[in-house]
Amino acid sequence: MSAASAAYIKLAEYYFRCRDKAAELPSKQDLVRYWSGIGFILDGVRYVAPLDEVSEILKVPPYTRVPGVLSWMKGVANVRGRLMTVMDLTGFLDKMSTLQERRRRLLVIDEGDLYTGLAVDEVLGMQHFPVDGFMAEPPAADAAVTPYTRGAYMRDGELWAVFSLFQLADDPRFLQVARTG
C-alpha cells in the first residue's frame, strides 16, 4: 500500500469517527420576535418606554431651581455642557413619590430642541417582550397616564403599559411650565 493510500484511509477513519460522535444539529425552531424597551416604575406601576424614545438614563444631577415654574419642573442641570430641564413625571401626573430624590432616575428625551430628563421612581433596564404578546387595548389604567400609553405587554402575569415619552412631549401642558396666577 502506498503512503498516499494509507493517509487517505486514515483520513476516512477520522471522518467516520467524527461523524459518529458529532452532536446533532439543532432542529429548526420558530424564531420569536421581540420588542424591546426601557422598563421603569412610576407610582408603584410598571411601564416600558420605547427604546428609541429614551436617549439615556441618568441619576438625578444637581440642578438649579427656576423661579415662577410649576412644582413638577424641578430645575435646569448642566449635563456634559448642555442645559437639561429636569421634570418630575410623578408630579406632572399629580402623583407623589415616596423615594428620596437621590434614589430616583431620569429617562432623558433628546429630540430636536427638547432635552429633558424625566424623574421616575426606578429604572428596570431593558425589557424584552414577544411581539405577539402586545395588547392594543389593555385593561383600563390610571386616567392621568392613559393619554401617554400605547398598548401594553403581559409577562409573568404582570401588565407593562407602553409609555410614550414622545407623546408626553407633544402635550402642550407638559411644555407649559410657567406658573400662572
Tab-separated table of C-alpha atoms in Angstrom:
chain	number	residue	atom	x	y	z
A	1	MET	CA	0.000	0.000	0.000
A	2	SER	CA	1.357	3.433	-0.887
A	3	ALA	CA	1.833	6.251	1.619
A	4	ALA	CA	-0.908	8.250	-0.128
A	5	SER	CA	-3.395	5.382	0.220
A	6	ALA	CA	-2.541	4.911	3.912
A	7	ALA	CA	-3.047	8.640	4.557
A	8	TYR	CA	-6.353	8.583	2.686
A	9	ILE	CA	-7.574	5.589	4.695
A	10	LYS	CA	-6.554	7.305	7.936
A	11	LEU	CA	-8.469	10.488	6.925
A	12	ALA	CA	-11.518	8.395	6.059
A	13	GLU	CA	-11.351	6.721	9.501
A	14	TYR	CA	-11.193	10.175	11.163
A	15	TYR	CA	-14.167	11.316	9.116
A	16	PHE	CA	-16.341	8.349	10.085
A	17	ARG	CA	-15.309	8.548	13.738
A	18	CYS	CA	-16.111	12.292	13.897
A	19	ARG	CA	-19.425	11.794	12.135
A	20	ASP	CA	-20.406	9.055	14.587
A	21	LYS	CA	-19.508	11.152	17.635
A	22	ALA	CA	-20.799	14.516	16.376
A	23	ALA	CA	-23.827	16.042	18.058
A	24	GLU	CA	-26.964	16.511	16.030
A	25	LEU	CA	-27.601	19.937	14.650
A	26	PRO	CA	-30.448	21.646	16.431
A	27	SER	CA	-33.759	21.275	14.689
A	28	LYS	CA	-35.178	24.331	13.040
A	29	GLN	CA	-37.242	26.236	15.564
A	30	ASP	CA	-39.674	29.035	15.039
A	31	LEU	CA	-37.988	32.302	15.874
A	32	VAL	CA	-39.770	34.509	18.349
A	33	ARG	CA	-39.586	38.213	17.540
A	34	TYR	CA	-39.198	40.555	20.477
A	35	TRP	CA	-39.999	44.207	21.110
A	36	SER	CA	-37.591	45.974	23.473
A	37	GLY	CA	-37.984	48.992	25.697
A	38	ILE	CA	-36.752	50.579	28.918
A	39	GLY	CA	-38.711	49.438	31.949
A	40	PHE	CA	-39.463	51.824	34.779
A	41	ILE	CA	-41.668	52.185	37.824
A	42	LEU	CA	-43.883	55.168	38.426
A	43	ASP	CA	-46.141	55.321	41.485
A	44	GLY	CA	-45.672	51.568	42.020
A	45	VAL	CA	-46.770	50.631	38.478
A	46	ARG	CA	-44.531	49.067	35.813
A	47	TYR	CA	-44.209	50.803	32.461
A	48	VAL	CA	-41.957	50.386	29.462
A	49	ALA	CA	-40.813	53.215	27.184
A	50	PRO	CA	-39.917	52.504	23.554
A	51	LEU	CA	-36.167	52.113	23.225
A	52	ASP	CA	-35.908	54.753	20.507
A	53	GLU	CA	-37.556	57.375	22.747
A	54	VAL	CA	-35.010	57.182	25.586
A	55	SER	CA	-31.638	58.673	24.729
A	56	GLU	CA	-30.029	57.850	28.086
A	57	ILE	CA	-30.652	57.066	31.744
A	58	LEU	CA	-29.079	59.236	34.433
A	59	LYS	CA	-29.028	59.731	38.158
A	60	VAL	CA	-30.739	62.987	39.063
A	61	PRO	CA	-27.927	65.543	38.599
A	62	PRO	CA	-27.511	68.664	40.688
A	63	TYR	CA	-29.859	71.263	39.255
A	64	THR	CA	-30.710	74.909	39.742
A	65	ARG	CA	-34.298	75.709	40.619
A	66	VAL	CA	-36.087	78.137	38.341
A	67	PRO	CA	-38.453	80.666	39.932
A	68	GLY	CA	-42.013	81.043	38.698
A	69	VAL	CA	-42.480	77.495	37.367
A	70	LEU	CA	-44.816	74.682	38.347
A	71	SER	CA	-43.647	72.385	41.145
A	72	TRP	CA	-43.007	69.386	38.876
A	73	MET	CA	-40.457	71.388	36.856
A	74	LYS	CA	-37.531	70.767	39.190
A	75	GLY	CA	-34.944	72.960	37.510
A	76	VAL	CA	-32.140	73.122	34.984
A	77	ALA	CA	-28.981	70.994	35.092
A	78	ASN	CA	-25.699	71.171	33.219
A	79	VAL	CA	-25.136	67.721	31.715
A	80	ARG	CA	-21.850	67.467	29.836
A	81	GLY	CA	-22.077	71.135	28.829
A	82	ARG	CA	-25.734	71.038	27.755
A	83	LEU	CA	-28.605	72.559	29.700
A	84	MET	CA	-31.236	69.952	30.503
A	85	THR	CA	-34.583	70.614	32.142
A	86	VAL	CA	-35.333	68.218	34.992
A	87	MET	CA	-39.012	67.312	35.273
A	88	ASP	CA	-40.744	65.169	37.886
A	89	LEU	CA	-43.011	62.827	35.926
A	90	THR	CA	-44.931	61.745	39.016
A	91	GLY	CA	-45.588	65.395	39.885
A	92	PHE	CA	-46.778	66.165	36.358
A	93	LEU	CA	-49.253	63.279	36.648
A	94	ASP	CA	-50.493	64.591	40.039
A	95	LYS	CA	-48.927	61.733	41.972
A	96	MET	CA	-46.449	61.591	44.818
A	97	SER	CA	-43.183	59.664	45.023
A	98	THR	CA	-42.080	58.379	48.406
A	99	LEU	CA	-38.492	57.857	47.240
A	100	GLN	CA	-35.706	60.266	48.051
A	101	GLU	CA	-34.673	62.231	45.002
A	102	ARG	CA	-31.144	60.799	45.022
A	103	ARG	CA	-32.606	57.282	44.593
A	104	ARG	CA	-34.698	58.245	41.566
A	105	ARG	CA	-33.528	58.131	37.942
A	106	LEU	CA	-34.016	60.246	34.833
A	107	LEU	CA	-35.208	58.990	31.476
A	108	VAL	CA	-33.755	61.505	29.030
A	109	ILE	CA	-35.581	62.716	25.928
A	110	ASP	CA	-33.265	64.257	23.322
A	111	GLU	CA	-35.489	65.032	20.370
A	112	GLY	CA	-34.964	68.136	18.270
A	113	ASP	CA	-34.814	71.153	20.588
A	114	LEU	CA	-36.161	69.186	23.559
A	115	TYR	CA	-33.519	67.941	26.011
A	116	THR	CA	-35.360	66.884	29.149
A	117	GLY	CA	-34.837	64.443	31.978
A	118	LEU	CA	-37.964	62.839	33.420
A	119	ALA	CA	-37.612	61.711	37.029
A	120	VAL	CA	-39.120	58.264	37.653
A	121	ASP	CA	-39.063	56.128	40.786
A	122	GLU	CA	-36.916	53.330	39.406
A	123	VAL	CA	-35.465	52.186	36.086
A	124	LEU	CA	-35.614	48.452	35.467
A	125	GLY	CA	-33.322	48.370	32.436
A	126	MET	CA	-34.041	46.856	29.052
A	127	GLN	CA	-37.140	44.711	28.885
A	128	HIS	CA	-37.946	42.314	26.052
A	129	PHE	CA	-41.461	41.172	25.166
A	130	PRO	CA	-42.640	38.732	22.471
A	131	VAL	CA	-44.232	40.831	19.736
A	132	ASP	CA	-47.275	38.583	19.625
A	133	GLY	CA	-47.962	39.421	23.309
A	134	PHE	CA	-48.851	43.040	22.505
A	135	MET	CA	-52.321	44.213	23.578
A	136	ALA	CA	-53.526	47.269	21.671
A	137	GLU	CA	-56.409	47.719	24.129
A	138	PRO	CA	-55.073	46.884	27.605
A	139	PRO	CA	-57.318	46.862	30.680
A	140	ALA	CA	-58.300	50.287	31.974
A	141	ALA	CA	-55.404	52.162	33.515
A	142	ASP	CA	-54.969	55.343	35.512
A	143	ALA	CA	-56.743	58.181	33.695
A	144	ALA	CA	-53.767	60.534	34.191
A	145	VAL	CA	-51.442	58.123	32.367
A	146	THR	CA	-53.804	56.869	29.633
A	147	PRO	CA	-53.125	59.726	27.141
A	148	TYR	CA	-49.456	58.688	27.051
A	149	THR	CA	-49.814	54.914	26.811
A	150	ARG	CA	-49.801	52.995	23.565
A	151	GLY	CA	-50.915	49.466	24.403
A	152	ALA	CA	-49.290	47.020	26.779
A	153	TYR	CA	-47.500	43.702	27.133
A	154	MET	CA	-48.277	40.947	29.615
A	155	ARG	CA	-45.354	38.993	31.060
A	156	ASP	CA	-45.383	36.610	34.008
A	157	GLY	CA	-48.840	37.824	34.995
A	158	GLU	CA	-47.739	41.478	35.110
A	159	LEU	CA	-49.020	44.180	32.813
A	160	TRP	CA	-46.428	46.566	31.344
A	161	ALA	CA	-48.076	49.574	29.690
A	162	VAL	CA	-46.077	51.136	26.850
A	163	PHE	CA	-45.492	54.744	27.922
A	164	SER	CA	-44.641	57.060	25.019
A	165	LEU	CA	-42.244	59.807	26.064
A	166	PHE	CA	-42.717	61.475	22.679
A	167	GLN	CA	-46.490	61.561	23.199
A	168	LEU	CA	-45.869	63.186	26.580
A	169	ALA	CA	-43.504	65.730	24.985
A	170	ASP	CA	-46.204	66.623	22.427
A	171	ASP	CA	-48.686	67.508	25.168
A	172	PRO	CA	-48.914	71.343	25.421
A	173	ARG	CA	-49.485	71.038	29.200
A	174	PHE	CA	-46.091	69.363	29.564
A	175	LEU	CA	-44.304	72.170	27.753
A	176	GLN	CA	-46.173	74.917	29.663
A	177	VAL	CA	-44.178	75.034	32.913
A	178	ALA	CA	-44.739	78.675	33.875
A	179	ARG	CA	-46.898	79.177	36.941
A	180	THR	CA	-49.913	81.314	36.063
A	181	GLY	CA	-51.924	83.305	38.532
